[in-house]
Short mmCIF file of C-alpha atoms in Angstrom, two decimals:
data_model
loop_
_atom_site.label_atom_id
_atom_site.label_comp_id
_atom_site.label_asym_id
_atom_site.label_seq_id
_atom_site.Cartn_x
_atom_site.Cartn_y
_atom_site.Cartn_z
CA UNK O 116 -38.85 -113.99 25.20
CA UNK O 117 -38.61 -116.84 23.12
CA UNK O 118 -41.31 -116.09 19.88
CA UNK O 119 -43.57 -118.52 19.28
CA UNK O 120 -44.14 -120.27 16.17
CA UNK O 121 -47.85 -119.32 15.91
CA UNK O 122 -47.24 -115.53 16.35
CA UNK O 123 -44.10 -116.03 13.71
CA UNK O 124 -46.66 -118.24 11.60
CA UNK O 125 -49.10 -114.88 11.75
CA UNK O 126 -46.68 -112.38 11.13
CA UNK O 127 -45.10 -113.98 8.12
CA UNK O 128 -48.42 -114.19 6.47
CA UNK O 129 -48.96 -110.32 7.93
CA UNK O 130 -45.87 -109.76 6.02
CA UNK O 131 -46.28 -111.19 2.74
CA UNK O 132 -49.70 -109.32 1.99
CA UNK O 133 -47.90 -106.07 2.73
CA UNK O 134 -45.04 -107.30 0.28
CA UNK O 135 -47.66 -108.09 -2.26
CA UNK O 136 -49.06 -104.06 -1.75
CA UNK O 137 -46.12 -103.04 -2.59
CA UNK O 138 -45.44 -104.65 -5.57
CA UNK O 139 -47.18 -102.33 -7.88
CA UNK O 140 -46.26 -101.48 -11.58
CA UNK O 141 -48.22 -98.68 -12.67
CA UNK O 142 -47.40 -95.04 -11.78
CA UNK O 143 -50.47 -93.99 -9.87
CA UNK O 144 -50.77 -96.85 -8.02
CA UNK O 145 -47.20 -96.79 -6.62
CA UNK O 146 -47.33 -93.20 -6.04
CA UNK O 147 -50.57 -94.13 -3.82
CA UNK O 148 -48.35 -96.66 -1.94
CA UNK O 149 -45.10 -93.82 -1.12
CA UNK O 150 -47.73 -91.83 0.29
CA UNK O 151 -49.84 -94.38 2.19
CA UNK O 152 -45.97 -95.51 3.23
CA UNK O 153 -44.72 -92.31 3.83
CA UNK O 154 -47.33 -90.88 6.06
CA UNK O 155 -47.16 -90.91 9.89
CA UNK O 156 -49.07 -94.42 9.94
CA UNK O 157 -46.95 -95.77 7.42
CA UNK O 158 -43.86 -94.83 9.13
CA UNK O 159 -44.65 -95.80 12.17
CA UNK O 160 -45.23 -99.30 10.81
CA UNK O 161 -42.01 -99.30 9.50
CA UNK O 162 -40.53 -98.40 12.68
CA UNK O 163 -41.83 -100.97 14.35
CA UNK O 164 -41.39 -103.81 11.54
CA UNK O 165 -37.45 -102.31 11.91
CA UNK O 166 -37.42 -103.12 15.25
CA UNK O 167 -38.95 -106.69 14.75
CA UNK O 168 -36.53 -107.26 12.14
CA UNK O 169 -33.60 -106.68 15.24
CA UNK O 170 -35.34 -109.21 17.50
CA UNK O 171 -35.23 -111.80 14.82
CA UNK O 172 -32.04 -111.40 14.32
CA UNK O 173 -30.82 -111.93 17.77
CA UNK O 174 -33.08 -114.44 18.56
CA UNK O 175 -31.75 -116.40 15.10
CA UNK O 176 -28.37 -115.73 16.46
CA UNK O 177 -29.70 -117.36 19.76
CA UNK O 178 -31.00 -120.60 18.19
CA UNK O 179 -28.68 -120.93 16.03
CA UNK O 180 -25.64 -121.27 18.21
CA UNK O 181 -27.16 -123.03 21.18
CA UNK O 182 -27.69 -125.99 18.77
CA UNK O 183 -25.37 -128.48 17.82
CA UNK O 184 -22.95 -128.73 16.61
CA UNK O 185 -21.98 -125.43 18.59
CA UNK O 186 -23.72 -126.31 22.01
CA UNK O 187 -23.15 -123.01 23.46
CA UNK O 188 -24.60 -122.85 27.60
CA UNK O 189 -25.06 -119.47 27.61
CA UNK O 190 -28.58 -117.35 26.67
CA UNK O 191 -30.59 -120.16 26.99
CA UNK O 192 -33.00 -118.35 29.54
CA UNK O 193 -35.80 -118.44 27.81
CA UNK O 194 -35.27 -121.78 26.29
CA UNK O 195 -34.98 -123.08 29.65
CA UNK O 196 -38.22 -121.47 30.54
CA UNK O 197 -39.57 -123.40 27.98
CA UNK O 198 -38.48 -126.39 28.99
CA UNK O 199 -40.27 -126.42 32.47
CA UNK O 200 -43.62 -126.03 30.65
CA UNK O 201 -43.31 -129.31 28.20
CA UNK O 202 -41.06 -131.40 30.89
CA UNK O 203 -38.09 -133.56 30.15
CA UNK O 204 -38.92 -136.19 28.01
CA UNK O 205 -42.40 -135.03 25.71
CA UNK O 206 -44.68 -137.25 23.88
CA UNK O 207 -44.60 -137.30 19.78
CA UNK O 208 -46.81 -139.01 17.83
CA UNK O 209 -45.35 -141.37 14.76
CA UNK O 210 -47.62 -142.82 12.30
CA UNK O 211 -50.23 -143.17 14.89
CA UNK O 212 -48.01 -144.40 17.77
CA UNK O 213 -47.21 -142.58 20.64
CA UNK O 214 -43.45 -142.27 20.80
CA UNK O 215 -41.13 -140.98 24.00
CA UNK O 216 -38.11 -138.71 22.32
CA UNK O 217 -35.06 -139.46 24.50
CA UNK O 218 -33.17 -136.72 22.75
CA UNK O 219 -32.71 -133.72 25.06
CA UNK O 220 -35.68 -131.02 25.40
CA UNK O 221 -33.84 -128.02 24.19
CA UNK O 222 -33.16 -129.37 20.78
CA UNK O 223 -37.29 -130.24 20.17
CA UNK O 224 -38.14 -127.07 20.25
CA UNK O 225 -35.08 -125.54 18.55
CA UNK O 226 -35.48 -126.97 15.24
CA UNK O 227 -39.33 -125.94 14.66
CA UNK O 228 -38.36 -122.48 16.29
CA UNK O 229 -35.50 -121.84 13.89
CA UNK O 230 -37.38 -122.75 11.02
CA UNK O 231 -40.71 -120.33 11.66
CA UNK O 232 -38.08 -117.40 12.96
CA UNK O 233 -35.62 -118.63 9.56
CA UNK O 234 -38.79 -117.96 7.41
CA UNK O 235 -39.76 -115.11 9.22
CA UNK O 236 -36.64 -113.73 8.73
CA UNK O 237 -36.65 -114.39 5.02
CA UNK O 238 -39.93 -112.24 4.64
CA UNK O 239 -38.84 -108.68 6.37
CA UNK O 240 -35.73 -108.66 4.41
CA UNK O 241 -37.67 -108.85 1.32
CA UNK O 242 -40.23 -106.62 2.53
CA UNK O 243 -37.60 -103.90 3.32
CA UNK O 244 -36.16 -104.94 0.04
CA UNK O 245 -39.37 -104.09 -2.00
CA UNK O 246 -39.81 -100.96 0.18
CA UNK O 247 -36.81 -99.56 -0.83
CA UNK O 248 -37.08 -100.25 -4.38
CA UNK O 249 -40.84 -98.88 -4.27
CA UNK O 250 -39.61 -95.41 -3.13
CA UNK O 251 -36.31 -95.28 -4.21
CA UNK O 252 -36.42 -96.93 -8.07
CA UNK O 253 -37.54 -95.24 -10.56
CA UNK O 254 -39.91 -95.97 -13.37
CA UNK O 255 -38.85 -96.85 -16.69
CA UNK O 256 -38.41 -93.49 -19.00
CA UNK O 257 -37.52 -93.01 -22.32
CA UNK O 258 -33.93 -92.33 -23.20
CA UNK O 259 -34.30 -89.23 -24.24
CA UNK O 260 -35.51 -87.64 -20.73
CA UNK O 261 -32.59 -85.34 -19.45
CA UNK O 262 -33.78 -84.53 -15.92
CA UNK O 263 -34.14 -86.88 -13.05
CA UNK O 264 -37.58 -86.71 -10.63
CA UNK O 265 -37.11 -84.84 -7.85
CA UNK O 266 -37.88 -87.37 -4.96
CA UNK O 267 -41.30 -86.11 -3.20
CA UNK O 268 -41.34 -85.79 1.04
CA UNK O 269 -42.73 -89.04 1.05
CA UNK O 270 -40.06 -90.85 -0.25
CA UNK O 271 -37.57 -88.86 1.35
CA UNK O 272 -39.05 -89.91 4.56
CA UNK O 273 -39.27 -93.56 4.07
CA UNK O 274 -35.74 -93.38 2.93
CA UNK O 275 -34.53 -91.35 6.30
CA UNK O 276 -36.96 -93.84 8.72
CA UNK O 277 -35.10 -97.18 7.09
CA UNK O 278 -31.46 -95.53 6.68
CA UNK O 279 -32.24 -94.91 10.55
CA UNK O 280 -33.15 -98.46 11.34
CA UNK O 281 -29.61 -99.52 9.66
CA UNK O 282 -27.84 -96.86 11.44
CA UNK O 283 -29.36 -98.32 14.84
CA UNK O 284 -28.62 -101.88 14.20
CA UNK O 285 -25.02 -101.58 13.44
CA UNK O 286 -24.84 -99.39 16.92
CA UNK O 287 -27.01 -102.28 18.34
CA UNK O 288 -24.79 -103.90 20.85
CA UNK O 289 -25.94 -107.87 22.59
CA UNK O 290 -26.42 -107.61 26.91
CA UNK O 291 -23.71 -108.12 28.92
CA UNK O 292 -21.94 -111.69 28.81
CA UNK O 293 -23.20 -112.92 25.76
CA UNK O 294 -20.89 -115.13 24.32
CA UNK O 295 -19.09 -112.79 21.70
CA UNK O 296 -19.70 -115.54 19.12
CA UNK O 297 -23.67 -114.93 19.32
CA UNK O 298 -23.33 -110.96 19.77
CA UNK O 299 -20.99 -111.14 15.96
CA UNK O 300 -23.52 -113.14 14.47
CA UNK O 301 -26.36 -110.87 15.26
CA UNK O 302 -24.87 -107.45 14.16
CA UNK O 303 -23.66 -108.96 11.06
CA UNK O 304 -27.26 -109.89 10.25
CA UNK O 305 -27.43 -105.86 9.88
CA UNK O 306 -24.42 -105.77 7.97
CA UNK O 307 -25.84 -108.22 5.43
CA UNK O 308 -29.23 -106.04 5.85
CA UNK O 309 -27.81 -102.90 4.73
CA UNK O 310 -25.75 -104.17 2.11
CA UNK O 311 -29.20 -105.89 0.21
CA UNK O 312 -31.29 -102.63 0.56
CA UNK O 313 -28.57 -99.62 -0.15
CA UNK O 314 -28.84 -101.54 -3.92
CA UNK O 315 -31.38 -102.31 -6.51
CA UNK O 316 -31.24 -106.08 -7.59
CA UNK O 317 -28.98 -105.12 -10.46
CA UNK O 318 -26.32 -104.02 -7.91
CA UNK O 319 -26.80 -100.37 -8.84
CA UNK O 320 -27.14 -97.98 -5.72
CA UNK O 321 -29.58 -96.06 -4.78
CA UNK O 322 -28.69 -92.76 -3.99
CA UNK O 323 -31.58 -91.07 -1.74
CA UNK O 324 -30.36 -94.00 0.36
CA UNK O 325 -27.13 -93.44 0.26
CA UNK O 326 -27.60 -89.75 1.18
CA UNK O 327 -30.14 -90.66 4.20
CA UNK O 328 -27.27 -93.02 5.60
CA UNK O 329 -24.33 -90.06 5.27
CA UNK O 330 -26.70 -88.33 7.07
CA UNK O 331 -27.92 -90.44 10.07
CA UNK O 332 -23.72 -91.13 9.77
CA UNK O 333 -23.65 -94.63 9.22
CA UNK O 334 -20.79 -94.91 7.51
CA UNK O 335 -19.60 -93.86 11.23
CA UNK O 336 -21.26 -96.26 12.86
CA UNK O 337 -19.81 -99.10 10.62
CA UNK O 338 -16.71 -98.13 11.80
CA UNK O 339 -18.11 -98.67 15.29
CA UNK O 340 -19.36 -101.84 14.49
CA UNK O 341 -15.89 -103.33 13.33
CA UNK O 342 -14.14 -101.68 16.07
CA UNK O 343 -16.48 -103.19 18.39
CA UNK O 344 -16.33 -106.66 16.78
CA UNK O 345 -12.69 -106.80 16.79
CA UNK O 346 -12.67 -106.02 20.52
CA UNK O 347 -14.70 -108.49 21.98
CA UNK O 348 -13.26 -111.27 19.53
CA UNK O 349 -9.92 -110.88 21.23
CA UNK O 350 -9.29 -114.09 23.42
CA UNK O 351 -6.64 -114.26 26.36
CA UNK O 352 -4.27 -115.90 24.46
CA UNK O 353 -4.62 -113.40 21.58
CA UNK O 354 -6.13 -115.84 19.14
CA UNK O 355 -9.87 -114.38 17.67
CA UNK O 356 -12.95 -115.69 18.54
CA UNK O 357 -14.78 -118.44 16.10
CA UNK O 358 -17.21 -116.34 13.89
CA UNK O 359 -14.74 -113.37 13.90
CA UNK O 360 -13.29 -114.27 10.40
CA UNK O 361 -17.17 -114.06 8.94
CA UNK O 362 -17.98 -111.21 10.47
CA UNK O 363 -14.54 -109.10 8.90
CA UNK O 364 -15.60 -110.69 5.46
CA UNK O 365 -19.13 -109.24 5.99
CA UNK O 366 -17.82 -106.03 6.80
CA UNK O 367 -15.33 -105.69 3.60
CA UNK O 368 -18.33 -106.98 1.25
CA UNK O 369 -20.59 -103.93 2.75
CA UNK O 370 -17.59 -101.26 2.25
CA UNK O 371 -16.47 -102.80 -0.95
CA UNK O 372 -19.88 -101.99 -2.49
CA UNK O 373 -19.72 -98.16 -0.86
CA UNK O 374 -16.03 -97.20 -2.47
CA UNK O 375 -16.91 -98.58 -6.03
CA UNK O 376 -16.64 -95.57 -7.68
CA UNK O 377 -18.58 -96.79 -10.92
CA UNK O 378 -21.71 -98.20 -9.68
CA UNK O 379 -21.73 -95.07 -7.51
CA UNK O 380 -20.83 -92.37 -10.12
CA UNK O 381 -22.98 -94.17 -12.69
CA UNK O 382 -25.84 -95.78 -11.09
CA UNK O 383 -28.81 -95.68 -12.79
CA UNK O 384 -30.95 -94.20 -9.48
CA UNK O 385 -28.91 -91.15 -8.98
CA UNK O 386 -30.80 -87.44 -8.33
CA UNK O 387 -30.61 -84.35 -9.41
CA UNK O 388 -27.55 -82.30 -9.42
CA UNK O 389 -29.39 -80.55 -6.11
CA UNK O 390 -32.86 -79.28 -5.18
CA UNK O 391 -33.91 -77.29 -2.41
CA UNK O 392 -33.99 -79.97 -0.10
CA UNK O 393 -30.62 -81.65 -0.32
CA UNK O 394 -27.87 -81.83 -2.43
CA UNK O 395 -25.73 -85.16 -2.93
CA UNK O 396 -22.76 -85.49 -3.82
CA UNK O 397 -21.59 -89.08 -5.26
CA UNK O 398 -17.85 -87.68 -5.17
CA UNK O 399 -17.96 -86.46 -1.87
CA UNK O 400 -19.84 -89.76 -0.21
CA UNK O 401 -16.99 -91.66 -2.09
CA UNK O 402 -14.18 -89.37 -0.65
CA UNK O 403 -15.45 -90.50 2.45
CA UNK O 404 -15.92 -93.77 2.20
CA UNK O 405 -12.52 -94.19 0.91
CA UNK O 406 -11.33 -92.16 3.86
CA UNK O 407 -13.10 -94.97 6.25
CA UNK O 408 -11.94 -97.83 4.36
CA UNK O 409 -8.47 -97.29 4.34
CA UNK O 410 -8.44 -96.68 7.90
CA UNK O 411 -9.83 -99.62 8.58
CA UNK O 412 -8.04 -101.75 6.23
CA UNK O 413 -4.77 -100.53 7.34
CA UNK O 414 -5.35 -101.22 11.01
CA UNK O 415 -6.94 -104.80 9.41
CA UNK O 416 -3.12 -105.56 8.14
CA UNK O 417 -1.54 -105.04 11.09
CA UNK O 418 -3.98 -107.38 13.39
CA UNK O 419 -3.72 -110.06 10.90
CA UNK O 420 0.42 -109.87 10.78
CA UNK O 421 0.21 -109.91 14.37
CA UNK O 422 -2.09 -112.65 14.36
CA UNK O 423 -0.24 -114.75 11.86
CA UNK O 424 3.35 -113.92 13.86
CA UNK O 425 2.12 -115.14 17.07
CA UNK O 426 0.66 -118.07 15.40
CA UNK O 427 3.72 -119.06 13.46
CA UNK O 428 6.05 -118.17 16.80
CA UNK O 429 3.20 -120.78 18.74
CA UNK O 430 3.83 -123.38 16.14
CA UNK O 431 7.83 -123.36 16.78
#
């Protein structure tokens, strides 16, 4: 269903005094918040603020491309549920008059819908944002420390319950006959997710991330996700589907940030050579990154001189 903007109004505001929890400086206090965060209440929280953060996105997508100048007809169920309850032609008020908008239902209630789910939007990306950093940064330490902190079960945890959440929403797939547009647009909202919170502001990576997302194999599923894309934006008359282009470009900025070898080898929130709990390895993560990349580049080239020869033999 269509969300509301009183229950997006609430939730933003839910959202922004858990974001300001989380922004703690001093050691005890954050190491109270990883373990508040990492417990099963905590985690559950985050599972379920993971899953809001998916129907946001799609229903973003939704508004977004049912609105002009794109007009799309179809997904507009629930719109057109809401249209029944406030009739065709509702009743504003201007400056004290009492003014009859002519312009057609749908488009009243999109703009004050995309603006609270927009804002909404805004907030859990941050929030996953800060999360990430809270259990995955480190504190600042003199130079002269040799050994890295061992990350405790708590942070481990957090990092495997978010990792998760990006492995599901790049294998999150729109229903059947949605228009392949709105379905691109909603999966690379997880794209642009996971690029944000696999990196620290300074564009260093973290690398209890990176090791939860080898493991829940999303590096896999990214392949998935392109494979999938480039399916459905295949027209009849071989041409790609409007929206295609952004999605690829999404895609390459994500996998461009997982083969660069220096911010990987050298990032500043790397682990410990290995502990009894896991051992990553930046070399190995890259091998297979590179692996995945150059697959998928390579099969890239060829669609796009295909493309670009039909196009140029349609223009003769």
């Amino acid at each position: 269903a269509v969300v509301s903007t009183q229950s997006t109004g609430a939730l933003e505001s839910y959202i922004t005094l858990l974001m300001s929890l989380c922004k703690v400086g001093q050691a005890d206090m954050r190491s109270v918040c990883i373990a508040k965060w990492g417990s099963d209440k905590g985690l559950d929280l985050i599972d379920k603020l993971s899953q809001l953060f998916t129907a946001i996105v799609w229903e973003n997508s939704l508004l977004v491309l049912v609105a002009p100048p794109f007009n799309l007809t179809q997904n507009r169920v629930d719109l057109d549920r809401l249209m029944d309850a406030i009739g065709p032609n509702p009743v504003i008020k201007f400056k004290g008059k009492e003014k009859r908008d002519k312009s057609p239902p749908h488009l009243l209630l999109i703009k004050p819908l995309r603006q609270a789910v927009d804002r909404l939007h805004k907030h859990l990306l941050a929030f996953l944002f800060i999360l990430c950093k809270l259990s995955c940064g480190q504190m600042r330490v003199r130079r002269n420390v040799g050994n890295k902190p061992v990350p405790t079960q708590h942070q481990m945890d957090i990092a495997k319950h978010i990792t998760y959440f990006l492995k599901h929403g790049l294998s999150w797939r729109p229903p059947v006959n949605t228009h392949p547009r709105v379905g691109l647009a909603a999966v690379m909202g997880h794209i642009g997710l996971a690029g944000k919170i696999l990196h620290s502001e300074s564009r260093q990576p973290y690398h209890l991330m990176l090791h939860e997302f080898d493991k829940v194999e999303g590096l896999e599923s990214m392949v998935a996700a392109y494979d999938w894309a480039l399916k459905v934006s295949k027209q009849e008359n071989d041409d790609l589907v409007a929206g295609a282009g952004q999605f690829i470009t999404a895609w390459l900025t994500l996998i461009e940030k997982l083969i660069d070898v220096k911010s990987i080898t050298e990032s500043t929130h790397s682990l410990p050579a290995s502990t009894n709990s896991f051992a990553f390895e930046p070399i190995r993560f890259l091998a297979k990154s590179h692996k995945f990349a150059f697959e998928v580049i390579g099969q890239l080239w060829e669609d796009l001189f295909r493309y670009s020869g039909m196009k140029s033999v349609k223009n003769e």
